[in-house]
Amino acid sequence: MTYPEVGVGLPLVGLSGPEAVVAIATAADELGFAAVSVFERLLIPAAPDWVNHAGLPEQAAYDALETLTYVAARTSRVRLHTAVLVPLFQQPVVLARRVATIDQLSGGRMDLGLALGWLPEEFVATGVPSRGRVAAFEESVAVLRACWGPDPVEFSGEHYTVPMATIGPKPVAPLMLYGGGVTQPAIERAARIADGLTLAHRDWESTCAAIAWYHQAGGTGPIILRAGPMQPHPMLEGPVGFTPATIVDDLRHAADEGVTRVDWDLNIIGTPIAEQLAALERLAGRLYG
């Protein structure tokens, strides 16, 4: 049986502590898994009338790029993946340098998953205007690619301007950019401006629909699915997948749907680190033993 590659989601919630991050990352590196991935969550709204419909983790999350820098120094072979980063939260020339630095320090192991973002409070906190977000997002991707390309770099757009300059460091090799999202326009945008697709698994119906949208829009790149044993929306029904008991069958299903890699995340339901490590050892024995 052919399975997708398997990566591991890192515990980025602050209460887990850096020791937990290192434990999971080094286990993934040593057991033969393909990658470690992180998510970006800037804040959790605290207004009295706010309802956490999306099931976001209530605790603070470590910064995604700072975490991958820390992990890069403690691992030697796993890919380093953001699933996903919101580039509108920072100036793209600065982001380009930060990402290229991690790629250089890790020996070329960095992959970048990007998305537009969706939480209004995060846009307000980072000063992102409500109008023109999609155009600014697409421009930011273009600026990243320009900064990682040959010098001199120059860019002139509606939202960003980069004067002719030498900009570095450059990535070790051309970086893979994965577009993320939930809605059909976001998936179609990934097919158009990214090199691959990164998805958060909610249920097979929505995952298969997103993959179909991607291919129908001309997307031909690799597909990464971040998945764990949780239904993040109270309206979703049906059995919970990607548990330690079902993971092998879920990986077979993912392969059938054309998924290139599954990043298995046991942190989203608060699985204790010791149980995660045991589950990863069992899975590695099934896949690589």
PDB file of N, CA, C and O in Angstrom, residues 27-63:
ATOM      1  N   ALA A  27      11.611  13.818  17.828  1.00  0.00           N
ATOM      2  CA  ALA A  27      11.044  12.491  17.578  1.00  0.00           C
ATOM      3  C   ALA A  27      10.688  12.339  16.104  1.00  0.00           C
ATOM      4  O   ALA A  27      10.981  11.306  15.489  1.00  0.00           O
ATOM      5  N   ALA A  28      10.053  13.362  15.530  1.00  0.00           N
ATOM      6  CA  ALA A  28       9.709  13.316  14.104  1.00  0.00           C
ATOM      7  C   ALA A  28      10.963  13.156  13.256  1.00  0.00           C
ATOM      8  O   ALA A  28      10.991  12.387  12.287  1.00  0.00           O
ATOM      9  N   ASP A  29      12.017  13.876  13.621  1.00  0.00           N
ATOM     10  CA  ASP A  29      13.273  13.833  12.873  1.00  0.00           C
ATOM     11  C   ASP A  29      13.907  12.454  12.957  1.00  0.00           C
ATOM     12  O   ASP A  29      14.388  11.907  11.950  1.00  0.00           O
ATOM     13  N   GLU A  30      13.916  11.872  14.135  1.00  0.00           N
ATOM     14  CA  GLU A  30      14.597  10.598  14.356  1.00  0.00           C
ATOM     15  C   GLU A  30      13.796   9.400  13.866  1.00  0.00           C
ATOM     16  O   GLU A  30      14.376   8.385  13.466  1.00  0.00           O
ATOM     17  N   LEU A  31      12.449   9.508  13.876  1.00  0.00           N
ATOM     18  CA  LEU A  31      11.600   8.376  13.508  1.00  0.00           C
ATOM     19  C   LEU A  31      11.363   8.260  12.013  1.00  0.00           C
ATOM     20  O   LEU A  31      10.768   7.290  11.558  1.00  0.00           O
ATOM     21  N   GLY A  32      11.796   9.256  11.239  1.00  0.00           N
ATOM     22  CA  GLY A  32      11.668   9.151   9.800  1.00  0.00           C
ATOM     23  C   GLY A  32      10.527   9.917   9.178  1.00  0.00           C
ATOM     24  O   GLY A  32      10.267   9.767   7.974  1.00  0.00           O
ATOM     25  N   PHE A  33       9.814  10.739   9.965  1.00  0.00           N
ATOM     26  CA  PHE A  33       8.724  11.522   9.393  1.00  0.00           C
ATOM     27  C   PHE A  33       9.276  12.616   8.490  1.00  0.00           C
ATOM     28  O   PHE A  33      10.431  13.040   8.615  1.00  0.00           O
ATOM     29  N   ALA A  34       8.423  13.080   7.567  1.00  0.00           N
ATOM     30  CA  ALA A  34       8.905  13.948   6.496  1.00  0.00           C
ATOM     31  C   ALA A  34       9.048  15.402   6.899  1.00  0.00           C
ATOM     32  O   ALA A  34       9.867  16.126   6.335  1.00  0.00           O
ATOM     33  N   ALA A  35       8.245  15.866   7.862  1.00  0.00           N
ATOM     34  CA  ALA A  35       8.187  17.306   8.128  1.00  0.00           C
ATOM     35  C   ALA A  35       7.633  17.564   9.512  1.00  0.00           C
ATOM     36  O   ALA A  35       7.034  16.686  10.147  1.00  0.00           O
ATOM     37  N   VAL A  36       7.838  18.782   9.973  1.00  0.00           N
ATOM     38  CA  VAL A  36       7.103  19.310  11.120  1.00  0.00           C
ATOM     39  C   VAL A  36       6.418  20.586  10.653  1.00  0.00           C
ATOM     40  O   VAL A  36       6.941  21.319   9.814  1.00  0.00           O
ATOM     41  N   SER A  37       5.228  20.842  11.175  1.00  0.00           N
ATOM     42  CA  SER A  37       4.476  22.015  10.724  1.00  0.00           C
ATOM     43  C   SER A  37       3.949  22.794  11.915  1.00  0.00           C
ATOM     44  O   SER A  37       3.740  22.251  13.005  1.00  0.00           O
ATOM     45  N   VAL A  38       3.749  24.089  11.680  1.00  0.00           N
ATOM     46  CA  VAL A  38       3.254  24.988  12.714  1.00  0.00           C
ATOM     47  C   VAL A  38       2.110  25.814  12.142  1.00  0.00           C
ATOM     48  O   VAL A  38       2.005  26.004  10.935  1.00  0.00           O
ATOM     49  N   PHE A  39       1.248  26.291  13.021  1.00  0.00           N
ATOM     50  CA  PHE A  39       0.198  27.210  12.593  1.00  0.00           C
ATOM     51  C   PHE A  39       0.481  28.587  13.179  1.00  0.00           C
ATOM     52  O   PHE A  39       1.275  28.733  14.116  1.00  0.00           O
ATOM     53  N   GLU A  40      -0.168  29.593  12.615  1.00  0.00           N
ATOM     54  CA  GLU A  40      -0.048  30.950  13.155  1.00  0.00           C
ATOM     55  C   GLU A  40      -1.390  31.379  13.730  1.00  0.00           C
ATOM     56  O   GLU A  40      -2.415  31.322  13.063  1.00  0.00           O
ATOM     57  N   ARG A  41      -1.364  31.794  14.982  1.00  0.00           N
ATOM     58  CA  ARG A  41      -2.558  32.370  15.612  1.00  0.00           C
ATOM     59  C   ARG A  41      -2.088  33.552  16.423  1.00  0.00           C
ATOM     60  O   ARG A  41      -1.344  33.413  17.394  1.00  0.00           O
ATOM     61  N   LEU A  42      -2.465  34.746  16.023  1.00  0.00           N
ATOM     62  CA  LEU A  42      -1.950  35.959  16.645  1.00  0.00           C
ATOM     63  C   LEU A  42      -2.643  36.274  17.957  1.00  0.00           C
ATOM     64  O   LEU A  42      -2.014  36.707  18.923  1.00  0.00           O
ATOM     65  N   LEU A  43      -3.953  36.071  18.007  1.00  0.00           N
ATOM     66  CA  LEU A  43      -4.710  36.424  19.215  1.00  0.00           C
ATOM     67  C   LEU A  43      -6.017  35.650  19.258  1.00  0.00           C
ATOM     68  O   LEU A  43      -6.429  35.039  18.269  1.00  0.00           O
ATOM     69  N   ILE A  44      -6.642  35.668  20.404  1.00  0.00           N
ATOM     70  CA  ILE A  44      -7.988  35.117  20.589  1.00  0.00           C
ATOM     71  C   ILE A  44      -8.875  36.248  21.090  1.00  0.00           C
ATOM     72  O   ILE A  44      -8.584  36.851  22.133  1.00  0.00           O
ATOM     73  N   PRO A  45      -9.928  36.599  20.366  1.00  0.00           N
ATOM     74  CA  PRO A  45     -10.807  37.682  20.826  1.00  0.00           C
ATOM     75  C   PRO A  45     -11.367  37.392  22.213  1.00  0.00           C
ATOM     76  O   PRO A  45     -11.624  36.232  22.574  1.00  0.00           O
ATOM     77  N   ALA A  46     -11.528  38.444  22.998  1.00  0.00           N
ATOM     78  CA  ALA A  46     -12.031  38.297  24.364  1.00  0.00           C
ATOM     79  C   ALA A  46     -13.283  39.122  24.614  1.00  0.00           C
ATOM     80  O   ALA A  46     -13.696  39.269  25.765  1.00  0.00           O
ATOM     81  N   ALA A  47     -13.888  39.675  23.573  1.00  0.00           N
ATOM     82  CA  ALA A  47     -15.121  40.444  23.749  1.00  0.00           C
ATOM     83  C   ALA A  47     -16.214  39.546  24.318  1.00  0.00           C
ATOM     84  O   ALA A  47     -16.281  38.355  23.993  1.00  0.00           O
ATOM     85  N   PRO A  48     -17.068  40.088  25.179  1.00  0.00           N
ATOM     86  CA  PRO A  48     -18.101  39.266  25.828  1.00  0.00           C
ATOM     87  C   PRO A  48     -19.025  38.559  24.848  1.00  0.00           C
ATOM     88  O   PRO A  48     -19.534  37.469  25.158  1.00  0.00           O
ATOM     89  N   ASP A  49     -19.247  39.148  23.670  1.00  0.00           N
ATOM     90  CA  ASP A  49     -20.185  38.544  22.726  1.00  0.00           C
ATOM     91  C   ASP A  49     -19.497  37.660  21.682  1.00  0.00           C
ATOM     92  O   ASP A  49     -20.147  37.153  20.768  1.00  0.00           O
ATOM     93  N   TRP A  50     -18.176  37.454  21.803  1.00  0.00           N
ATOM     94  CA  TRP A  50     -17.482  36.640  20.806  1.00  0.00           C
ATOM     95  C   TRP A  50     -17.655  35.161  21.122  1.00  0.00           C
ATOM     96  O   TRP A  50     -17.531  34.731  22.264  1.00  0.00           O
ATOM     97  N   VAL A  51     -17.967  34.380  20.088  1.00  0.00           N
ATOM     98  CA  VAL A  51     -18.161  32.937  20.235  1.00  0.00           C
ATOM     99  C   VAL A  51     -17.116  32.221  19.388  1.00  0.00           C
ATOM    100  O   VAL A  51     -16.946  32.532  18.205  1.00  0.00           O
ATOM    101  N   ASN A  52     -16.447  31.272  19.965  1.00  0.00           N
ATOM    102  CA  ASN A  52     -15.365  30.551  19.299  1.00  0.00           C
ATOM    103  C   ASN A  52     -15.928  29.418  18.440  1.00  0.00           C
ATOM    104  O   ASN A  52     -15.725  28.235  18.703  1.00  0.00           O
ATOM    105  N   HIS A  53     -16.617  29.781  17.367  1.00  0.00           N
ATOM    106  CA  HIS A  53     -17.240  28.781  16.511  1.00  0.00           C
ATOM    107  C   HIS A  53     -16.209  27.885  15.823  1.00  0.00           C
ATOM    108  O   HIS A  53     -16.484  26.731  15.511  1.00  0.00           O
ATOM    109  N   ALA A  54     -15.039  28.419  15.543  1.00  0.00           N
ATOM    110  CA  ALA A  54     -14.038  27.661  14.788  1.00  0.00           C
ATOM    111  C   ALA A  54     -13.219  26.724  15.664  1.00  0.00           C
ATOM    112  O   ALA A  54     -12.355  26.004  15.170  1.00  0.00           O
ATOM    113  N   GLY A  55     -13.455  26.739  16.973  1.00  0.00           N
ATOM    114  CA  GLY A  55     -12.704  25.854  17.853  1.00  0.00           C
ATOM    115  C   GLY A  55     -11.241  26.206  17.980  1.00  0.00           C
ATOM    116  O   GLY A  55     -10.380  25.330  18.099  1.00  0.00           O
ATOM    117  N   LEU A  56     -10.923  27.507  17.962  1.00  0.00           N
ATOM    118  CA  LEU A  56      -9.528  27.933  18.071  1.00  0.00           C
ATOM    119  C   LEU A  56      -8.987  27.609  19.458  1.00  0.00           C
ATOM    120  O   LEU A  56      -9.716  27.667  20.444  1.00  0.00           O
ATOM    121  N   PRO A  57      -7.707  27.264  19.559  1.00  0.00           N
ATOM    122  CA  PRO A  57      -7.119  27.020  20.885  1.00  0.00           C
ATOM    123  C   PRO A  57      -7.189  28.286  21.722  1.00  0.00           C
ATOM    124  O   PRO A  57      -6.922  29.381  21.240  1.00  0.00           O
ATOM    125  N   GLU A  58      -7.539  28.133  22.970  1.00  0.00           N
ATOM    126  CA  GLU A  58      -7.756  29.291  23.834  1.00  0.00           C
ATOM    127  C   GLU A  58      -6.455  29.885  24.368  1.00  0.00           C
ATOM    128  O   GLU A  58      -6.423  31.033  24.781  1.00  0.00           O
ATOM    129  N   GLN A  59      -5.378  29.092  24.371  1.00  0.00           N
ATOM    130  CA  GLN A  59      -4.119  29.593  24.903  1.00  0.00           C
ATOM    131  C   GLN A  59      -3.312  30.301  23.813  1.00  0.00           C
ATOM    132  O   GLN A  59      -3.550  30.116  22.622  1.00  0.00           O
ATOM    133  N   ALA A  60      -2.356  31.102  24.253  1.00  0.00           N
ATOM    134  CA  ALA A  60      -1.486  31.803  23.307  1.00  0.00           C
ATOM    135  C   ALA A  60      -0.607  30.806  22.559  1.00  0.00           C
ATOM    136  O   ALA A  60      -0.220  29.768  23.091  1.00  0.00           O
ATOM    137  N   ALA A  61      -0.296  31.123  21.301  1.00  0.00           N
ATOM    138  CA  ALA A  61       0.567  30.275  20.484  1.00  0.00           C
ATOM    139  C   ALA A  61       1.907  30.962  20.260  1.00  0.00           C
ATOM    140  O   ALA A  61       1.975  32.177  20.096  1.00  0.00           O
ATOM    141  N   TYR A  62       2.960  30.173  20.237  1.00  0.00           N
ATOM    142  CA  TYR A  62       4.266  30.720  19.912  1.00  0.00           C
ATOM    143  C   TYR A  62       4.275  31.275  18.491  1.00  0.00           C
ATOM    144  O   TYR A  62       3.522  30.825  17.622  1.00  0.00           O
ATOM    145  N   ASP A  63       5.168  32.224  18.226  1.00  0.00           N
ATOM    146  CA  ASP A  63       5.349  32.726  16.876  1.00  0.00           C
ATOM    147  C   ASP A  63       5.830  31.588  15.974  1.00  0.00           C
ATOM    148  O   ASP A  63       6.742  30.824  16.336  1.00  0.00           O
TER     149      ASP A  63
END
